[in-house]
Amino acid sequence: MADDMMTIHLKVWRQAGPDKQGRFENYTVEKVNPHMSFLEMLDVVNETLIHDGEEPIEFDSDCREGICGTCGFVINGQAHGEERGTTVCQLHMRSFSDGETIVVEPWRARAFPVIKDLVVDRDSFDRIIAAGGYVSVGTGPKPDANSVKIGKDVSDKAFDAAACIGCGACVAACPNASAALFTGAKVSQLAMLPQGKPERGRRARRMVHQMQEEGFGNCSNIGECEAACPKEISIQNIAKMKREYLRAIFTDS
Amino acid sequence: MTKLDARSPDGPLHKKWDNRLEEMKLVAPNNKKKHEIIVVGTGLAGGSAAATLGELGYSVKSFCIQDSPRRAHSIAAQGGINATKNYPNDGDSIWRLFYDTIKGGDFRSRESNTYRLAQVSNNIIDQAVAQGVPFAREYGGELANRSFGGAQVSRTFYARGQTGQQLLLGAYQALLRQVDRGKVEIFARREMLDLVKIDGVARGIITRNLVTGEIERHAADAVVLCTGGYGRTYFLSTNAFNSNATAAWRCHKRGAYFANPCYVQIHPTCIPQSGDYQSKLTLMSESLRNDGRVWVPKDKKDIGKPPQDIPESDRDYYLERKYPAFGNLVPRDVASRNAKYVCDEGRGVGATGRAVYLDFRDAIKEQGRDVIEDKYGNLFHMYHKITDEDPYEVPMRIYPAVHYTMGGLWVDYELMSNIPGLFVAGEANFSDHGANRLGASALMQGLADGYFIVPFTVGNFIANYDIKKVSTDHKAFDAAETEVRDQIDKMLSVGKEGSRTVIEIYRDLGKVMYDKVGMSRTEEGLKEAREEIVALREEFWNGVKIPGSSDNYNKMLELAGRVADFLELAELMAIDALEREESCGGHFREEYQSDEGEALRVDDEFSYVAAWEYDEDGDYEVHKEELEFENVELSTRSYK
Ligand SMILES: Cc1cc2nc3c(=O)[nH]c(=O)nc-3n(C[C@H](O)[C@H](O)[C@H](O)COP(=O)(O)OP(=O)(O)OC[C@H]3O[C@@H](n4cnc5c(N)ncnc54)[C@H](O)[C@@H]3O)c2cc1C
Ligand code: FES
C-alpha cells in the first residue's frame, strides 16, 4: 500500500466570512492514500492545520455517501469534480494522479452566497420547494395505497426525477447559474404522478416565479447541469417544466 | 430506585390505542395557533411531526443542524419500510408484525407500544403514496414488496435503494407546505444545546446558530425531540457525520431518563474499514442478503486466494450451515456476531482480515444479471465506487458496523419523557425495538411517531395541562444560556493550549467502544472501558485542541461539544452493559451464552427497561420499568 501513496498540491479558496475578501491558498499534502475519499483527504489536511495552530478549511458534509446533498464544491473547474455521477464525498483520490495540482473553490452563484471557505448558503432551494413543490395532502386516513395504480414506467421515470439530492451542482455548473434542473426535477416528478396532477399548473407557475425571485439565471439549454449532476438527472425535466409552465400560463389551471 | 409506569391504556392489546385516542382531550381549533410547539430534528420523525402539528393549526418551530431540513440523516436509509398490508397474500397481519418485532427485539420492548407501531404501519404507506412518494411498483401498477431482514413474509416497501430519501422528501415537502401556509418556521443550521425547564416542565430550548455563533432562546408549550440516535459514540458507524447525542444528552442532564443505553445495533453488511483516515463506514443494504450468500474459506490457508478460485467444496457458507431455516436471513445481531467469530478464528478475508464475502454469483446465474441489476444496481454501483471492485464479478467484502441505537430517552406510552412537556420520537427514544431492531422498522417507527402518534399526544398534554405563557426573559432561560456559554468558553480556552485534536480523542473513544462495548462484551472489558472513557474525558477537558472562535462557522467547535457529550454517554453505556448480566439482542455478554454460543437471556432478573437518572454529582441511578408480557410468551429466539 505504502508504495501507492500520492503527493497532492491543493489550491483552496479561503474566505473567512460572507463579507470578507477571499483568496486561494496553497497546500501540499504528502502520503495521500488513493483509497481515501476527497473529503477524508481534506480531513487529514485539516488535522495538520489544527496542529499548526491554523484554522481548518471549512466544508460541509454529512452522509458521506452521496445521498444527503450536503457536500459540494468545484474541483478543477467542475462541480463535484470531473467524474460523472459522483458527489465529492464519493470521489476517491485514486481518480487523481500523483503530483497533481487540484483547484478547489465553492459553488459560485448569486443565489448561493459564501458562508465560509467552501460552505455556501442554499436556503433559496428550500424556498423554491416551499412555493409548491409538494402535494397538498394532510396527514390522516387515505385511500388504500393500491387503489391508484401507477405503471412501472411512469413510476420509474418519476423516481429518476425524484432522485435529486438538492446539492446545487447544477447551479454551480451553469454559466447562467440557473436552477432550472433542480426546479424542473420536482415540477416534472409531481406532474407525472396522478397524486401531483391536480395542482400541477399552480405548482409550475409558483416554483418558476420563486426561482426567478431568488436571483438564479435563466436556462439557455447549455446542458452543463446534466453533466455535473451527481444523480444524472435528465435535462428533459427542464423541457417538461417549461411545457408545464406554458400550459399553466395559457390554460391558467 | 423507583418503578416506572408507562401509562399504557387498559383493555385488550388491539383496543389500547383506540381507547387512548377516545379518552384524549382535544385542543379547541381556535386555540391551537396560540400554542407554540418546538420540534427539534427534521428526520422522518421530526419532519412528519412538525408538518402534522402545523397542519393541525399549532404554531411550530422546526430546528435542524443541517443547512436544510431535507438533509437529516434519515435521507440515507436504503432498504425499505415495513407495513402489514399483506399485498402478497403471504399471511401477514398486524399480529405477525407485532410478534416479529417483539421477538426480534429479544423480548425487551413494551408490548403496547410495539403493537401500536404495527397497527399504524399501513397508514404510513397510504400517506406516503398520497404525497407522491415513488415506491417501487410491479408492471401492473401495484406496489412491490420484498422480504427483508429475517422476515418470512414480504412486507417491505421500498424505493430502489433510496427509501429513506424518498420518504424523507415526502415529509420534507409536507413540512415546507406548512411553511408556505405560515404554520411552521424553519430554523436550519441551529443546534439545540440545552432544554429549559420551568417548574419541572419543558418550556423551551437554547440553540446556537451554527453560522453566526449566536446563542438563541426559544420558548414553547411543548418540546418534541426527534434528534436521532447515538451510534456516532463509536466514531466509525454508518450514521451521518453530524449525527449526535447532544440534544438528548443535555435533556438527560436536565432530568430526562436515558433508557437502555447499552442496546446498540451492529449491522452485518457494511463495507469494511480500509485505513486510519476513515471517517465513516458505508452500509450495504441488508436487502442484499436476500440474494447474496455469505461465506468465508473453510481453511485459513485459502484466505489470500482470489475468491473465484476457491471451489465450492472449500467454502463455508456458515450462516446457511448453522441456521438452516433462516440461512443468510438471520437477524442482524446473529449475522454480525457470526461474522466476528469467523474473523476471530482467522478466516476473515481482505487486507485486514476483518471481512467476509457476500457473493452474488449464484443469484446472477439463476436470475440473470438484469434482474440483479434492477434490484440492487445502485448499491452495486456504490460498492464499486468505494472499493474499486466490481461486485458483478467478485464477491463483495463486508463487515459489521455500528448502525442504530435501540436505547434512547425513556418515554411513556404517549411518547412523553419523565419531564412533562418533553416528547421524544424516532430513534431518539427507546420505545419499540427492545434489544434489537428488525430491518425496515426504523423508518416505520419514525413516521408512525411523527405522523400518527405525537400530534395527538402533544395535543392531549396541552389540553390537560394549564400552560401559562412564559417569556424567554425568565430566569430559567438566563441560567441555561449562561451554562451553554460557559461550556463553549471553557472548551475554547482549553482548546487554545491543547495538544490533541477533537478527532484524535474522538477516534480513541470509538476504538474503546468497538473493542469493549461492541459486538461482544465482558465484565472485565466493560470495567476497563469505563476507566478508559473517564481518562479520555479528562484528557479532553485538559488537553483538547480546538481552532478558531465561537462567533462564526466553526465545525470543530461544534464537534467538540458533541464529543464532550459522547464522552459522558459512553460511560453510561458501559455502566448499563455491566449491570445487565444477561445477553439479549444486540447486547451480548460473553458470560451469558448457551453451549452453542447463542445469547442467553435471564428473564427473571432482567425483564425490565433500565432508565437512568443523572444526578448533580455526575452519578447515575437506575429506575426500572418492568416489562409485562400479557399477550406473547417469552421464548428463546431460534433461527435454526
Ligand atoms: C445508512 C443507513 C441506512 C438505513 N436504512 C434503513 C432502512 O432501510 N430501513 C429502516 O427502517 N431504517 C434504516 N435506517 C435507520 C433509520 O434511517 C434511522 O433510524 C431513522 O432515519 C432515524 O430517523 P429520526 O427521524 O429519528 O432521526 P434522524 O433522521 O437522524 O434526524 C435527526 C434530526 O435531528 C437534528 N438534530 C440532531 N441533533 C440536533 C441538535 N442538537 N439540535 C438541532 N437539531 C438536531 C438533525 O439535524 C436531524 O434533522 C438506516 C440507517 C442508516 C445509518
Ligand atoms: S456528504 Fe452527503 S452527499 Fe456528500
PDB file of C-alpha atoms in Angstrom, chain B residues 41-188:
ATOM      1  CA  GLY B  41     -34.967  17.467  14.250  1.00  0.00           C
ATOM      2  CA  THR B  42     -36.290  17.165  10.722  1.00  0.00           C
ATOM      3  CA  GLY B  43     -35.681  13.484  10.009  1.00  0.00           C
ATOM      4  CA  LEU B  44     -38.592  11.171   9.423  1.00  0.00           C
ATOM      5  CA  ALA B  45     -39.811  11.623  12.978  1.00  0.00           C
ATOM      6  CA  GLY B  46     -39.304  15.372  13.301  1.00  0.00           C
ATOM      7  CA  GLY B  47     -40.259  16.266   9.739  1.00  0.00           C
ATOM      8  CA  SER B  48     -43.514  14.357   9.882  1.00  0.00           C
ATOM      9  CA  ALA B  49     -44.340  15.583  13.411  1.00  0.00           C
ATOM     10  CA  ALA B  50     -43.712  19.239  12.602  1.00  0.00           C
ATOM     11  CA  ALA B  51     -45.681  19.015   9.349  1.00  0.00           C
ATOM     12  CA  THR B  52     -48.648  17.371  11.043  1.00  0.00           C
ATOM     13  CA  LEU B  53     -48.657  19.663  14.077  1.00  0.00           C
ATOM     14  CA  GLY B  54     -48.502  22.664  11.749  1.00  0.00           C
ATOM     15  CA  GLU B  55     -51.336  21.326   9.692  1.00  0.00           C
ATOM     16  CA  LEU B  56     -53.412  20.818  12.850  1.00  0.00           C
ATOM     17  CA  GLY B  57     -53.009  24.532  13.469  1.00  0.00           C
ATOM     18  CA  TYR B  58     -50.292  24.806  16.096  1.00  0.00           C
ATOM     19  CA  SER B  59     -47.517  27.363  15.687  1.00  0.00           C
ATOM     20  CA  VAL B  60     -44.479  25.221  15.090  1.00  0.00           C
ATOM     21  CA  LYS B  61     -40.786  25.980  15.169  1.00  0.00           C
ATOM     22  CA  SER B  62     -38.664  23.320  13.482  1.00  0.00           C
ATOM     23  CA  PHE B  63     -34.920  23.009  14.110  1.00  0.00           C
ATOM     24  CA  CYS B  64     -32.108  21.097  12.473  1.00  0.00           C
ATOM     25  CA  ILE B  65     -28.339  21.231  12.350  1.00  0.00           C
ATOM     26  CA  GLN B  66     -28.025  20.732   8.595  1.00  0.00           C
ATOM     27  CA  ASP B  67     -28.464  23.623   6.169  1.00  0.00           C
ATOM     28  CA  SER B  68     -31.825  22.247   5.085  1.00  0.00           C
ATOM     29  CA  PRO B  69     -34.407  20.012   6.745  1.00  0.00           C
ATOM     30  CA  ARG B  70     -34.152  17.726   3.723  1.00  0.00           C
ATOM     31  CA  ARG B  71     -30.674  16.582   4.695  1.00  0.00           C
ATOM     32  CA  ALA B  72     -31.462  14.863   8.003  1.00  0.00           C
ATOM     33  CA  HIS B  73     -29.748  11.546   8.468  1.00  0.00           C
ATOM     34  CA  SER B  74     -32.955   9.657   7.570  1.00  0.00           C
ATOM     35  CA  ILE B  75     -32.183  10.532   3.967  1.00  0.00           C
ATOM     36  CA  ALA B  76     -29.541   7.795   3.911  1.00  0.00           C
ATOM     37  CA  ALA B  77     -31.834   4.872   4.706  1.00  0.00           C
ATOM     38  CA  GLN B  78     -31.691   2.440   1.871  1.00  0.00           C
ATOM     39  CA  GLY B  79     -33.585  -0.773   2.187  1.00  0.00           C
ATOM     40  CA  GLY B  80     -37.205  -0.142   2.966  1.00  0.00           C
ATOM     41  CA  ILE B  81     -40.107   0.298   5.311  1.00  0.00           C
ATOM     42  CA  ASN B  82     -42.372  -2.374   6.746  1.00  0.00           C
ATOM     43  CA  ALA B  83     -46.142  -2.451   6.781  1.00  0.00           C
ATOM     44  CA  THR B  84     -48.690  -5.192   7.232  1.00  0.00           C
ATOM     45  CA  LYS B  85     -50.613  -4.600   4.036  1.00  0.00           C
ATOM     46  CA  ASN B  86     -50.347  -8.263   3.154  1.00  0.00           C
ATOM     47  CA  TYR B  87     -50.474  -7.383  -0.552  1.00  0.00           C
ATOM     48  CA  PRO B  88     -48.503 -10.509  -1.461  1.00  0.00           C
ATOM     49  CA  ASN B  89     -51.135 -12.535   0.431  1.00  0.00           C
ATOM     50  CA  ASP B  90     -48.444 -14.470   2.258  1.00  0.00           C
ATOM     51  CA  GLY B  91     -50.156 -14.451   5.628  1.00  0.00           C
ATOM     52  CA  ASP B  92     -49.020 -11.173   7.132  1.00  0.00           C
ATOM     53  CA  SER B  93     -51.084  -9.414   9.771  1.00  0.00           C
ATOM     54  CA  ILE B  94     -50.759  -6.750  12.452  1.00  0.00           C
ATOM     55  CA  TRP B  95     -50.256  -9.503  14.982  1.00  0.00           C
ATOM     56  CA  ARG B  96     -47.469 -11.073  12.966  1.00  0.00           C
ATOM     57  CA  LEU B  97     -45.555  -7.829  12.524  1.00  0.00           C
ATOM     58  CA  PHE B  98     -46.029  -7.102  16.211  1.00  0.00           C
ATOM     59  CA  TYR B  99     -44.842 -10.552  17.179  1.00  0.00           C
ATOM     60  CA  ASP B 100     -41.847 -10.448  14.862  1.00  0.00           C
ATOM     61  CA  THR B 101     -40.840  -7.078  16.292  1.00  0.00           C
ATOM     62  CA  ILE B 102     -41.169  -8.200  19.909  1.00  0.00           C
ATOM     63  CA  LYS B 103     -39.324 -11.429  19.215  1.00  0.00           C
ATOM     64  CA  GLY B 104     -36.698  -9.729  17.054  1.00  0.00           C
ATOM     65  CA  GLY B 105     -36.156  -7.302  19.962  1.00  0.00           C
ATOM     66  CA  ASP B 106     -35.496 -10.341  22.153  1.00  0.00           C
ATOM     67  CA  PHE B 107     -38.489  -9.615  24.394  1.00  0.00           C
ATOM     68  CA  ARG B 108     -37.111  -6.426  25.773  1.00  0.00           C
ATOM     69  CA  SER B 109     -39.687  -3.982  24.436  1.00  0.00           C
ATOM     70  CA  ARG B 110     -43.052  -2.826  25.657  1.00  0.00           C
ATOM     71  CA  GLU B 111     -45.970  -4.786  24.216  1.00  0.00           C
ATOM     72  CA  SER B 112     -48.385  -1.878  23.988  1.00  0.00           C
ATOM     73  CA  ASN B 113     -46.051   0.390  22.033  1.00  0.00           C
ATOM     74  CA  THR B 114     -44.875  -2.291  19.681  1.00  0.00           C
ATOM     75  CA  TYR B 115     -48.420  -3.358  18.897  1.00  0.00           C
ATOM     76  CA  ARG B 116     -49.441   0.204  18.127  1.00  0.00           C
ATOM     77  CA  LEU B 117     -46.494   0.511  15.765  1.00  0.00           C
ATOM     78  CA  ALA B 118     -47.707  -2.473  13.784  1.00  0.00           C
ATOM     79  CA  GLN B 119     -51.246  -1.085  13.849  1.00  0.00           C
ATOM     80  CA  VAL B 120     -50.418   2.239  12.259  1.00  0.00           C
ATOM     81  CA  SER B 121     -47.889   0.834   9.793  1.00  0.00           C
ATOM     82  CA  ASN B 122     -50.388   0.623   6.936  1.00  0.00           C
ATOM     83  CA  ASN B 123     -51.427   4.246   7.325  1.00  0.00           C
ATOM     84  CA  ILE B 124     -47.842   5.270   6.671  1.00  0.00           C
ATOM     85  CA  ILE B 125     -47.803   3.635   3.254  1.00  0.00           C
ATOM     86  CA  ASP B 126     -51.138   5.191   2.309  1.00  0.00           C
ATOM     87  CA  GLN B 127     -49.893   8.568   3.489  1.00  0.00           C
ATOM     88  CA  ALA B 128     -46.612   8.378   1.604  1.00  0.00           C
ATOM     89  CA  VAL B 129     -48.295   7.256  -1.615  1.00  0.00           C
ATOM     90  CA  ALA B 130     -50.767  10.143  -1.346  1.00  0.00           C
ATOM     91  CA  GLN B 131     -47.780  12.507  -1.109  1.00  0.00           C
ATOM     92  CA  GLY B 132     -46.363  11.190  -4.364  1.00  0.00           C
ATOM     93  CA  VAL B 133     -43.554   9.077  -2.894  1.00  0.00           C
ATOM     94  CA  PRO B 134     -42.406   6.907  -5.817  1.00  0.00           C
ATOM     95  CA  PHE B 135     -42.288   3.455  -4.245  1.00  0.00           C
ATOM     96  CA  ALA B 136     -41.224   0.532  -6.404  1.00  0.00           C
ATOM     97  CA  ARG B 137     -44.094  -0.908  -8.425  1.00  0.00           C
ATOM     98  CA  GLU B 138     -44.921  -4.029 -10.372  1.00  0.00           C
ATOM     99  CA  TYR B 139     -45.671  -3.881 -14.102  1.00  0.00           C
ATOM    100  CA  GLY B 140     -49.390  -3.993 -13.307  1.00  0.00           C
ATOM    101  CA  GLY B 141     -49.031  -0.744 -11.429  1.00  0.00           C
ATOM    102  CA  GLU B 142     -49.364  -2.071  -7.894  1.00  0.00           C
ATOM    103  CA  LEU B 143     -46.807  -1.559  -5.168  1.00  0.00           C
ATOM    104  CA  ALA B 144     -43.941  -4.017  -4.965  1.00  0.00           C
ATOM    105  CA  ASN B 145     -42.839  -5.748  -1.761  1.00  0.00           C
ATOM    106  CA  ARG B 146     -39.805  -7.654  -0.716  1.00  0.00           C
ATOM    107  CA  SER B 147     -38.780  -9.715   2.240  1.00  0.00           C
ATOM    108  CA  PHE B 148     -36.200  -8.038   4.392  1.00  0.00           C
ATOM    109  CA  GLY B 149     -34.016  -8.605   7.390  1.00  0.00           C
ATOM    110  CA  GLY B 150     -35.109 -12.017   8.517  1.00  0.00           C
ATOM    111  CA  ALA B 151     -38.851 -11.668   7.913  1.00  0.00           C
ATOM    112  CA  GLN B 152     -40.620 -14.694   6.494  1.00  0.00           C
ATOM    113  CA  VAL B 153     -43.222 -12.585   4.743  1.00  0.00           C
ATOM    114  CA  SER B 154     -42.756  -9.920   2.083  1.00  0.00           C
ATOM    115  CA  ARG B 155     -43.847  -6.793   3.889  1.00  0.00           C
ATOM    116  CA  THR B 156     -41.173  -4.318   2.969  1.00  0.00           C
ATOM    117  CA  PHE B 157     -41.993  -1.386   0.688  1.00  0.00           C
ATOM    118  CA  TYR B 158     -39.055   0.267  -0.986  1.00  0.00           C
ATOM    119  CA  ALA B 159     -37.958   2.912  -3.438  1.00  0.00           C
ATOM    120  CA  ARG B 160     -34.921   1.433  -5.186  1.00  0.00           C
ATOM    121  CA  GLY B 161     -32.119   1.613  -2.625  1.00  0.00           C
ATOM    122  CA  GLN B 162     -33.239   5.087  -1.566  1.00  0.00           C
ATOM    123  CA  THR B 163     -36.310   4.501   0.545  1.00  0.00           C
ATOM    124  CA  GLY B 164     -35.235   6.893   3.289  1.00  0.00           C
ATOM    125  CA  GLN B 165     -34.591   9.626   0.767  1.00  0.00           C
ATOM    126  CA  GLN B 166     -37.993   9.339  -0.834  1.00  0.00           C
ATOM    127  CA  LEU B 167     -39.880   9.091   2.445  1.00  0.00           C
ATOM    128  CA  LEU B 168     -37.945  11.986   3.895  1.00  0.00           C
ATOM    129  CA  LEU B 169     -38.554  14.132   0.839  1.00  0.00           C
ATOM    130  CA  GLY B 170     -42.250  13.327   1.249  1.00  0.00           C
ATOM    131  CA  ALA B 171     -42.156  14.524   4.856  1.00  0.00           C
ATOM    132  CA  TYR B 172     -39.952  17.499   3.950  1.00  0.00           C
ATOM    133  CA  GLN B 173     -42.358  18.596   1.252  1.00  0.00           C
ATOM    134  CA  ALA B 174     -45.263  18.264   3.672  1.00  0.00           C
ATOM    135  CA  LEU B 175     -43.235  20.363   6.114  1.00  0.00           C
ATOM    136  CA  LEU B 176     -42.465  23.052   3.548  1.00  0.00           C
ATOM    137  CA  ARG B 177     -46.115  23.138   2.605  1.00  0.00           C
ATOM    138  CA  GLN B 178     -46.778  24.231   6.172  1.00  0.00           C
ATOM    139  CA  VAL B 179     -44.015  26.814   5.842  1.00  0.00           C
ATOM    140  CA  ASP B 180     -45.844  28.045   2.747  1.00  0.00           C
ATOM    141  CA  ARG B 181     -49.036  28.250   4.810  1.00  0.00           C
ATOM    142  CA  GLY B 182     -47.247  30.181   7.546  1.00  0.00           C
ATOM    143  CA  LYS B 183     -47.713  27.449  10.134  1.00  0.00           C
ATOM    144  CA  VAL B 184     -44.130  26.305  10.542  1.00  0.00           C
ATOM    145  CA  GLU B 185     -40.974  28.330  10.813  1.00  0.00           C
ATOM    146  CA  ILE B 186     -37.716  26.578   9.951  1.00  0.00           C
ATOM    147  CA  PHE B 187     -34.543  27.189  11.909  1.00  0.00           C
ATOM    148  CA  ALA B 188     -31.829  25.395   9.937  1.00  0.00           C
TER     149      ALA B 188
END
